[in-house]
């Protein structure tokens, strides 16, 4: 049995002494111990070597004692397993040299056997579970099909993912087939992760907010709903849609256990839009971790008061930035642990 149950209880909507806390991208470049490993091994070697991935996963837990760990990996291991080449270029980010722009490109995209091509992820989960020693739960994750399509079609990060949208709007049949292939692979992948030992899964729809509400429905949400339907009996599902406040109402009745919120949506609005009953996760502006520790602590306490201590998981509104001082990240976590109801 896992000793720290705050996170899993919050996902069930149960009352807690204080809300649980973790940070998106908590295993990352703001940590000197992460940078030491990064200096020796390239990105996909770190992802594919269970000893390295598990070590990186537990680094922030050892240092700060968050209430949940998230497996070190990347959303782009999915297109890689689907026979789409993915490189991680230093100081550039993801680069896919052969983007999917036509039906012919789509023909080479496979639905892999995840137990073979992503076996290294399952091994990393097992190694991490051993290191965590049942102290805290482990989160597994995947990108949403739309967010994965963004990279597969654009070929790299982008301010507006115009080429990804162009494919959707000019060759919708190709886009939908690609989205369905990604969805089928993602469902098999997340089920395998749960079998390997993760206690909850998060779907990152990092670029969902690029779409209009109507297009979101067609190109993103309906595929996320398939993932929730397939997973919800096996593990709690958290959906984080960056910029997707407009969809919170629909998301709240989807079977998801919790919804991520970014910092552009107030706690009050997020509660209102999601109907007030579902667990919410978020939404500290990642740049606010650059404020002095005393300011961070005050703002975190205010944020908990705004969301309420129950049905709430403290997190950032998106991933932690690489240049955040370690003591500022610590102030964020400590503020939650020191939380006492003050209203
Ligand atoms: O949260 C965690 O600590 C687990 C690790 C994690 C990584 N990527 C490691 C990583 C998670 C959950 C992700 C998810 C991910 N990857 C997302 C969704 C979440 C989000 O932030 O929106 C996306 C869009 C990606 C794709 C991706 N991977 C990008 C855009 C980049 C480069 C951007 C950058 O910050 O430089 C990556 C690389 C990456 N993935 C790094 C890490 C720690 C940094 C590069 C490195 O370590 O060499």
CSV table of N, CA and C in Angstrom, one decimal, residues 39 46 70 80 83 85 96 99 161 168 198 220 246 248 252 263 265 299 306 311 326:
chain,number,residue,atom,x,y,z
A,39,UNK,N,24.3,16.0,-18.7
A,39,UNK,CA,25.6,16.3,-19.3
A,39,UNK,C,26.3,15.0,-19.9
A,46,UNK,N,18.4,8.9,-22.0
A,46,UNK,CA,17.8,9.1,-20.6
A,46,UNK,C,16.5,8.5,-20.5
A,70,UNK,N,6.2,11.9,-11.1
A,70,UNK,CA,5.8,11.6,-12.5
A,70,UNK,C,7.0,11.1,-13.3
A,80,UNK,N,7.5,8.3,-32.1
A,80,UNK,CA,8.7,7.5,-32.3
A,80,UNK,C,8.4,6.0,-32.5
A,83,UNK,N,6.8,4.8,-35.8
A,83,UNK,CA,7.6,4.8,-37.0
A,83,UNK,C,7.8,6.2,-37.6
A,85,UNK,N,10.2,9.5,-37.2
A,85,UNK,CA,11.5,9.8,-36.6
A,85,UNK,C,11.4,11.1,-35.7
A,96,UNK,N,11.2,16.7,-36.0
A,96,UNK,CA,10.8,15.5,-36.7
A,96,UNK,C,11.1,15.7,-38.2
A,99,UNK,N,7.9,15.1,-41.5
A,99,UNK,CA,6.6,15.4,-41.0
A,99,UNK,C,5.5,14.7,-41.8
A,161,UNK,N,1.3,26.5,-34.7
A,161,UNK,CA,1.1,25.2,-35.3
A,161,UNK,C,0.2,25.3,-36.6
A,168,UNK,N,-5.5,19.7,-40.8
A,168,UNK,CA,-6.9,19.4,-40.3
A,168,UNK,C,-7.9,20.1,-41.2
A,198,UNK,N,1.9,2.3,-12.7
A,198,UNK,CA,1.5,3.7,-12.4
A,198,UNK,C,0.2,3.8,-11.7
A,220,UNK,N,-9.7,17.5,-31.1
A,220,UNK,CA,-9.0,17.1,-29.8
A,220,UNK,C,-9.9,16.3,-28.9
A,246,UNK,N,-12.5,26.9,-22.0
A,246,UNK,CA,-13.9,26.8,-22.6
A,246,UNK,C,-14.5,25.4,-22.6
A,248,UNK,N,-14.0,23.2,-20.0
A,248,UNK,CA,-14.1,22.6,-18.7
A,248,UNK,C,-15.4,22.0,-18.4
A,252,UNK,N,-15.8,18.0,-17.4
A,252,UNK,CA,-16.2,17.7,-16.0
A,252,UNK,C,-17.1,16.5,-16.0
A,263,UNK,N,-2.9,29.2,-15.7
A,263,UNK,CA,-2.9,30.4,-14.8
A,263,UNK,C,-3.8,31.5,-15.4
A,265,UNK,N,-6.9,31.2,-16.1
A,265,UNK,CA,-8.2,31.0,-15.6
A,265,UNK,C,-8.2,31.1,-14.1
A,299,UNK,N,1.5,33.7,-2.1
A,299,UNK,CA,0.6,33.5,-3.3
A,299,UNK,C,0.1,32.0,-3.3
A,306,UNK,N,-8.3,30.1,-2.6
A,306,UNK,CA,-9.2,30.4,-3.7
A,306,UNK,C,-9.8,29.1,-4.3
A,311,UNK,N,-10.9,18.6,-3.1
A,311,UNK,CA,-11.1,18.5,-4.6
A,311,UNK,C,-10.1,19.4,-5.3
A,326,UNK,N,16.4,26.7,-7.2
A,326,UNK,CA,15.9,25.5,-6.5
A,326,UNK,C,15.2,25.9,-5.2
